[in-house]
Amino acid sequence: MCTAVEVTDVMIGGVALVPGDTYQVAVNNFLADGGDSFDTFADVTNGPAIGSDLEALNDYLAPSLTGTAIDPPSTDRVNEIGNTLPGTVQSLTPARLLETRIGPDNTTVDGEFEGEGRVAAGDTVELVVAGRGDVPEDADAVALNVGAILPNEPGFLTIWPCGEDMPNASNVNYFGADVVSTSAFAQVGEDGKVCIYSLAETDMIVDVNGLVPQDGTPVPVVPARLLETRDGVDDMTVDGEFEGEGRLGAGETLELTVADRGGVDADAEAVVLNVGAVLPGDDGFLTIWPCGEEMPNASNLNYLSTDLAISNSVVAKIGDEGKVCIYTLAETDLIADVNAFVPVGGSPDSLVPARLLETRDVEGFDTIDGEFQGEGRVEADSTVELDVAGRGGVDEDASTVVVNVGAVYPDAPGFLTVYPCDEERPNASNVNHPANDVVSNLVLAKLDGDGKICIYSLVETDIIVDVLSTTSPVVPYR
């Protein structure tokens, strides 16, 4: 959080300034000559000089030399309104907040919400997130990685702010006997809690990766479904739009209106979505980007023909006419839920997705700049140090990035952990995968002092990384 004052709505004698008119103003001679980087003052036509700053101060104080009191200036000449800049999303070193399994290594960061056993079918966990894992007590929202471990049957998890009604949305879709995790951007509810519902019995893990401070951005909303291609009694969107239009064909692109729907501002710059592919007809992927721009070489969700339903979070820049474009390689049904939005002037800064890491050595599988490309599979129990700052539209001084990280055909079940390279690897995971699958997940990643992130893999695998948005240190208004 940083504080500063932005000057707006300047008036003279109660009358607003008129653009294009000429005004004569009094200013000290230091500033009039362009001092303190006020270069514009030196370029304008100066009127008559009436003395130096020191002479003016002496004239003002002169009556006090004869014992005459000097009346102080009025205190209502300048009104300071909203002098606190909105805080931006902040990355954290990942910390485990929920671990239902019982075992010596199955621990949380503070021993709370640990080893309480499997969550029953149809039950809801009220998880305290505020005041834990470096999340402030007054945080508006948290960036989580939420996993279902060995559920009894296919189902889903839904996450929402406690104290609100459970929405018609899902965050994690799973099979029976699966291990799957998905990032979730969750508004913090009553008593600093988020609620997590499970359709089927399962173990759960939850890691926190970031937060939005009070009155910060992105602005969280209660999850709302914006896209539902299936045509069923319960297959509805929040407003009846983009509902029941049927499966998207292979190689097709859907233009989805997101602005001014589900609590999103009409002029929002970006949205945080959870996007799912349901019963895809073949192996493939989804790519999401701002309509009006070319489709990038990136993927947001990777799926197999054997998937019943698979989803991932996306930070998507909004394009022409308030739309995001969704391309699918194979025929599939699609769902999309909105969890937050970035207002005008908010943060993070959304980018057209760009590939930063591609370990596969295959023609056409390129990174944005040819770096970190085709270097071969990552060995088991090893770590990739990935340069992020200064690539794919990320500023050199960036502090945080939102990346989509994927494990491609790993040799065995395992996980990936993403963390700043100048810190120890945390007890957390970002991508949980079975063997011989393609699994990706959204990660809010803190950069180290050299602009890098480290990616640890438990087992041998190919890895892909696409950058979606970035946050740089906030510079206060002058």
PDB file of N, CA and C in Angstrom, residues 36-90:
ATOM      1  N   ASP A  36      12.645  21.563  -9.486  1.00  0.00           N
ATOM      2  CA  ASP A  36      11.987  20.357  -8.988  1.00  0.00           C
ATOM      3  C   ASP A  36      11.277  19.587 -10.103  1.00  0.00           C
ATOM      4  N   SER A  37      11.871  19.666 -11.310  1.00  0.00           N
ATOM      5  CA  SER A  37      11.382  18.938 -12.489  1.00  0.00           C
ATOM      6  C   SER A  37      10.041  19.438 -13.011  1.00  0.00           C
ATOM      7  N   PHE A  38       9.615  20.654 -12.599  1.00  0.00           N
ATOM      8  CA  PHE A  38       8.413  21.247 -13.175  1.00  0.00           C
ATOM      9  C   PHE A  38       8.812  21.972 -14.466  1.00  0.00           C
ATOM     10  N   ASP A  39       9.230  21.200 -15.463  1.00  0.00           N
ATOM     11  CA  ASP A  39       9.803  21.765 -16.677  1.00  0.00           C
ATOM     12  C   ASP A  39       8.814  22.629 -17.447  1.00  0.00           C
ATOM     13  N   THR A  40       7.531  22.288 -17.365  1.00  0.00           N
ATOM     14  CA  THR A  40       6.533  23.018 -18.153  1.00  0.00           C
ATOM     15  C   THR A  40       6.490  24.484 -17.773  1.00  0.00           C
ATOM     16  N   PHE A  41       6.686  24.783 -16.488  1.00  0.00           N
ATOM     17  CA  PHE A  41       6.636  26.180 -16.057  1.00  0.00           C
ATOM     18  C   PHE A  41       7.689  27.022 -16.785  1.00  0.00           C
ATOM     19  N   ALA A  42       8.836  26.460 -17.076  1.00  0.00           N
ATOM     20  CA  ALA A  42       9.897  27.207 -17.747  1.00  0.00           C
ATOM     21  C   ALA A  42       9.578  27.458 -19.213  1.00  0.00           C
ATOM     22  N   ASP A  43       8.626  26.681 -19.785  1.00  0.00           N
ATOM     23  CA  ASP A  43       8.298  26.807 -21.200  1.00  0.00           C
ATOM     24  C   ASP A  43       7.188  27.811 -21.476  1.00  0.00           C
ATOM     25  N   VAL A  44       6.429  28.209 -20.428  1.00  0.00           N
ATOM     26  CA  VAL A  44       5.289  29.108 -20.647  1.00  0.00           C
ATOM     27  C   VAL A  44       5.754  30.554 -20.581  1.00  0.00           C
ATOM     28  N   THR A  45       4.877  31.465 -21.037  1.00  0.00           N
ATOM     29  CA  THR A  45       5.184  32.890 -21.014  1.00  0.00           C
ATOM     30  C   THR A  45       5.046  33.413 -19.605  1.00  0.00           C
ATOM     31  N   ASN A  46       6.130  33.952 -19.053  1.00  0.00           N
ATOM     32  CA  ASN A  46       6.105  34.452 -17.686  1.00  0.00           C
ATOM     33  C   ASN A  46       5.704  35.922 -17.657  1.00  0.00           C
ATOM     34  N   GLY A  47       4.893  36.283 -16.669  1.00  0.00           N
ATOM     35  CA  GLY A  47       4.505  37.678 -16.466  1.00  0.00           C
ATOM     36  C   GLY A  47       5.572  38.421 -15.692  1.00  0.00           C
ATOM     37  N   PRO A  48       5.221  39.575 -15.195  1.00  0.00           N
ATOM     38  CA  PRO A  48       6.216  40.380 -14.472  1.00  0.00           C
ATOM     39  C   PRO A  48       6.660  39.711 -13.187  1.00  0.00           C
ATOM     40  N   ALA A  49       7.961  39.791 -12.923  1.00  0.00           N
ATOM     41  CA  ALA A  49       8.486  39.276 -11.667  1.00  0.00           C
ATOM     42  C   ALA A  49       8.190  40.271 -10.557  1.00  0.00           C
ATOM     43  N   ILE A  50       7.776  39.762  -9.417  1.00  0.00           N
ATOM     44  CA  ILE A  50       7.421  40.646  -8.295  1.00  0.00           C
ATOM     45  C   ILE A  50       8.347  40.423  -7.117  1.00  0.00           C
ATOM     46  N   GLY A  51       9.520  39.877  -7.376  1.00  0.00           N
ATOM     47  CA  GLY A  51      10.470  39.648  -6.295  1.00  0.00           C
ATOM     48  C   GLY A  51      10.772  38.181  -6.134  1.00  0.00           C
ATOM     49  N   SER A  52      11.739  37.941  -5.258  1.00  0.00           N
ATOM     50  CA  SER A  52      12.164  36.563  -5.032  1.00  0.00           C
ATOM     51  C   SER A  52      11.326  35.918  -3.942  1.00  0.00           C
ATOM     52  N   ASP A  53      11.481  34.597  -3.805  1.00  0.00           N
ATOM     53  CA  ASP A  53      10.775  33.864  -2.754  1.00  0.00           C
ATOM     54  C   ASP A  53      11.149  34.401  -1.375  1.00  0.00           C
ATOM     55  N   LEU A  54      12.433  34.681  -1.168  1.00  0.00           N
ATOM     56  CA  LEU A  54      12.893  35.160   0.131  1.00  0.00           C
ATOM     57  C   LEU A  54      12.290  36.526   0.449  1.00  0.00           C
ATOM     58  N   GLU A  55      12.227  37.402  -0.563  1.00  0.00           N
ATOM     59  CA  GLU A  55      11.626  38.722  -0.334  1.00  0.00           C
ATOM     60  C   GLU A  55      10.148  38.600   0.029  1.00  0.00           C
ATOM     61  N   ALA A  56       9.443  37.696  -0.642  1.00  0.00           N
ATOM     62  CA  ALA A  56       8.020  37.507  -0.353  1.00  0.00           C
ATOM     63  C   ALA A  56       7.808  36.993   1.074  1.00  0.00           C
ATOM     64  N   LEU A  57       8.668  36.086   1.516  1.00  0.00           N
ATOM     65  CA  LEU A  57       8.556  35.561   2.876  1.00  0.00           C
ATOM     66  C   LEU A  57       8.836  36.656   3.904  1.00  0.00           C
ATOM     67  N   ASN A  58       9.856  37.486   3.628  1.00  0.00           N
ATOM     68  CA  ASN A  58      10.160  38.590   4.556  1.00  0.00           C
ATOM     69  C   ASN A  58       9.001  39.566   4.647  1.00  0.00           C
ATOM     70  N   ASP A  59       8.373  39.886   3.501  1.00  0.00           N
ATOM     71  CA  ASP A  59       7.231  40.803   3.503  1.00  0.00           C
ATOM     72  C   ASP A  59       6.065  40.229   4.315  1.00  0.00           C
ATOM     73  N   TYR A  60       5.863  38.930   4.194  1.00  0.00           N
ATOM     74  CA  TYR A  60       4.751  38.287   4.909  1.00  0.00           C
ATOM     75  C   TYR A  60       4.967  38.326   6.418  1.00  0.00           C
ATOM     76  N   LEU A  61       6.224  38.117   6.820  1.00  0.00           N
ATOM     77  CA  LEU A  61       6.517  38.050   8.255  1.00  0.00           C
ATOM     78  C   LEU A  61       6.818  39.408   8.872  1.00  0.00           C
ATOM     79  N   ALA A  62       6.960  40.448   8.056  1.00  0.00           N
ATOM     80  CA  ALA A  62       7.360  41.762   8.561  1.00  0.00           C
ATOM     81  C   ALA A  62       6.490  42.290   9.694  1.00  0.00           C
ATOM     82  N   PRO A  63       5.141  42.179   9.633  1.00  0.00           N
ATOM     83  CA  PRO A  63       4.329  42.721  10.736  1.00  0.00           C
ATOM     84  C   PRO A  63       4.676  42.129  12.093  1.00  0.00           C
ATOM     85  N   SER A  64       5.151  40.884  12.103  1.00  0.00           N
ATOM     86  CA  SER A  64       5.449  40.255  13.393  1.00  0.00           C
ATOM     87  C   SER A  64       6.619  40.932  14.094  1.00  0.00           C
ATOM     88  N   LEU A  65       7.455  41.662  13.333  1.00  0.00           N
ATOM     89  CA  LEU A  65       8.600  42.340  13.943  1.00  0.00           C
ATOM     90  C   LEU A  65       8.165  43.503  14.813  1.00  0.00           C
ATOM     91  N   THR A  66       6.957  44.031  14.573  1.00  0.00           N
ATOM     92  CA  THR A  66       6.425  45.156  15.367  1.00  0.00           C
ATOM     93  C   THR A  66       5.385  44.691  16.375  1.00  0.00           C
ATOM     94  N   GLY A  67       5.268  43.372  16.542  1.00  0.00           N
ATOM     95  CA  GLY A  67       4.334  42.847  17.534  1.00  0.00           C
ATOM     96  C   GLY A  67       2.945  42.586  17.007  1.00  0.00           C
ATOM     97  N   THR A  68       2.733  42.749  15.725  1.00  0.00           N
ATOM     98  CA  THR A  68       1.409  42.491  15.137  1.00  0.00           C
ATOM     99  C   THR A  68       1.270  41.013  14.811  1.00  0.00           C
ATOM    100  N   ALA A  69       0.178  40.429  15.275  1.00  0.00           N
ATOM    101  CA  ALA A  69      -0.057  39.003  15.012  1.00  0.00           C
ATOM    102  C   ALA A  69      -0.407  38.790  13.550  1.00  0.00           C
ATOM    103  N   ILE A  70       0.042  37.682  13.016  1.00  0.00           N
ATOM    104  CA  ILE A  70      -0.243  37.324  11.619  1.00  0.00           C
ATOM    105  C   ILE A  70      -1.332  36.253  11.618  1.00  0.00           C
ATOM    106  N   ASP A  71      -2.429  36.563  10.936  1.00  0.00           N
ATOM    107  CA  ASP A  71      -3.512  35.586  10.838  1.00  0.00           C
ATOM    108  C   ASP A  71      -3.088  34.421   9.966  1.00  0.00           C
ATOM    109  N   PRO A  72      -3.286  33.205  10.425  1.00  0.00           N
ATOM    110  CA  PRO A  72      -2.922  32.042   9.601  1.00  0.00           C
ATOM    111  C   PRO A  72      -3.875  31.929   8.415  1.00  0.00           C
ATOM    112  N   PRO A  73      -3.422  31.318   7.320  1.00  0.00           N
ATOM    113  CA  PRO A  73      -4.329  31.118   6.179  1.00  0.00           C
ATOM    114  C   PRO A  73      -5.441  30.138   6.548  1.00  0.00           C
ATOM    115  N   SER A  74      -6.560  30.224   5.804  1.00  0.00           N
ATOM    116  CA  SER A  74      -7.692  29.321   6.087  1.00  0.00           C
ATOM    117  C   SER A  74      -7.278  27.881   5.795  1.00  0.00           C
ATOM    118  N   THR A  75      -7.907  26.976   6.493  1.00  0.00           N
ATOM    119  CA  THR A  75      -7.543  25.560   6.357  1.00  0.00           C
ATOM    120  C   THR A  75      -8.398  24.833   5.331  1.00  0.00           C
ATOM    121  N   ASP A  76      -9.347  25.551   4.711  1.00  0.00           N
ATOM    122  CA  ASP A  76     -10.233  24.881   3.758  1.00  0.00           C
ATOM    123  C   ASP A  76      -9.893  25.213   2.305  1.00  0.00           C
ATOM    124  N   ARG A  77      -8.657  25.731   2.092  1.00  0.00           N
ATOM    125  CA  ARG A  77      -8.297  26.095   0.720  1.00  0.00           C
ATOM    126  C   ARG A  77      -8.060  24.869  -0.156  1.00  0.00           C
ATOM    127  N   VAL A  78      -7.566  23.781   0.428  1.00  0.00           N
ATOM    128  CA  VAL A  78      -7.296  22.550  -0.319  1.00  0.00           C
ATOM    129  C   VAL A  78      -8.028  21.416   0.373  1.00  0.00           C
ATOM    130  N   ASN A  79      -8.830  20.703  -0.383  1.00  0.00           N
ATOM    131  CA  ASN A  79      -9.534  19.548   0.151  1.00  0.00           C
ATOM    132  C   ASN A  79      -8.860  18.283  -0.350  1.00  0.00           C
ATOM    133  N   GLU A  80      -8.435  17.442   0.562  1.00  0.00           N
ATOM    134  CA  GLU A  80      -7.780  16.190   0.218  1.00  0.00           C
ATOM    135  C   GLU A  80      -8.809  15.080   0.244  1.00  0.00           C
ATOM    136  N   ILE A  81      -9.017  14.448  -0.911  1.00  0.00           N
ATOM    137  CA  ILE A  81     -10.050  13.425  -1.043  1.00  0.00           C
ATOM    138  C   ILE A  81      -9.417  12.159  -1.594  1.00  0.00           C
ATOM    139  N   GLY A  82      -9.613  11.051  -0.888  1.00  0.00           N
ATOM    140  CA  GLY A  82      -9.135   9.762  -1.382  1.00  0.00           C
ATOM    141  C   GLY A  82      -7.653   9.757  -1.657  1.00  0.00           C
ATOM    142  N   ASN A  83      -6.861  10.104  -0.642  1.00  0.00           N
ATOM    143  CA  ASN A  83      -5.431  10.216  -0.884  1.00  0.00           C
ATOM    144  C   ASN A  83      -4.695   8.888  -0.829  1.00  0.00           C
ATOM    145  N   THR A  84      -5.432   7.799  -0.663  1.00  0.00           N
ATOM    146  CA  THR A  84      -4.787   6.486  -0.637  1.00  0.00           C
ATOM    147  C   THR A  84      -5.007   5.774  -1.962  1.00  0.00           C
ATOM    148  N   LEU A  85      -3.930   5.444  -2.633  1.00  0.00           N
ATOM    149  CA  LEU A  85      -4.047   4.717  -3.884  1.00  0.00           C
ATOM    150  C   LEU A  85      -4.537   3.297  -3.610  1.00  0.00           C
ATOM    151  N   PRO A  86      -5.378   2.742  -4.501  1.00  0.00           N
ATOM    152  CA  PRO A  86      -5.831   1.369  -4.298  1.00  0.00           C
ATOM    153  C   PRO A  86      -4.644   0.416  -4.255  1.00  0.00           C
ATOM    154  N   GLY A  87      -4.665  -0.490  -3.281  1.00  0.00           N
ATOM    155  CA  GLY A  87      -3.611  -1.487  -3.216  1.00  0.00           C
ATOM    156  C   GLY A  87      -3.757  -2.493  -4.337  1.00  0.00           C
ATOM    157  N   THR A  88      -2.657  -3.065  -4.738  1.00  0.00           N
ATOM    158  CA  THR A  88      -2.691  -4.052  -5.808  1.00  0.00           C
ATOM    159  C   THR A  88      -2.523  -5.448  -5.229  1.00  0.00           C
ATOM    160  N   VAL A  89      -2.813  -6.444  -6.059  1.00  0.00           N
ATOM    161  CA  VAL A  89      -2.644  -7.827  -5.634  1.00  0.00           C
ATOM    162  C   VAL A  89      -1.188  -8.050  -5.220  1.00  0.00           C
ATOM    163  N   GLN A  90      -1.008  -8.757  -4.131  1.00  0.00           N
ATOM    164  CA  GLN A  90       0.328  -8.988  -3.577  1.00  0.00           C
ATOM    165  C   GLN A  90       0.608 -10.485  -3.540  1.00  0.00           C
TER     166      GLN A  90
END
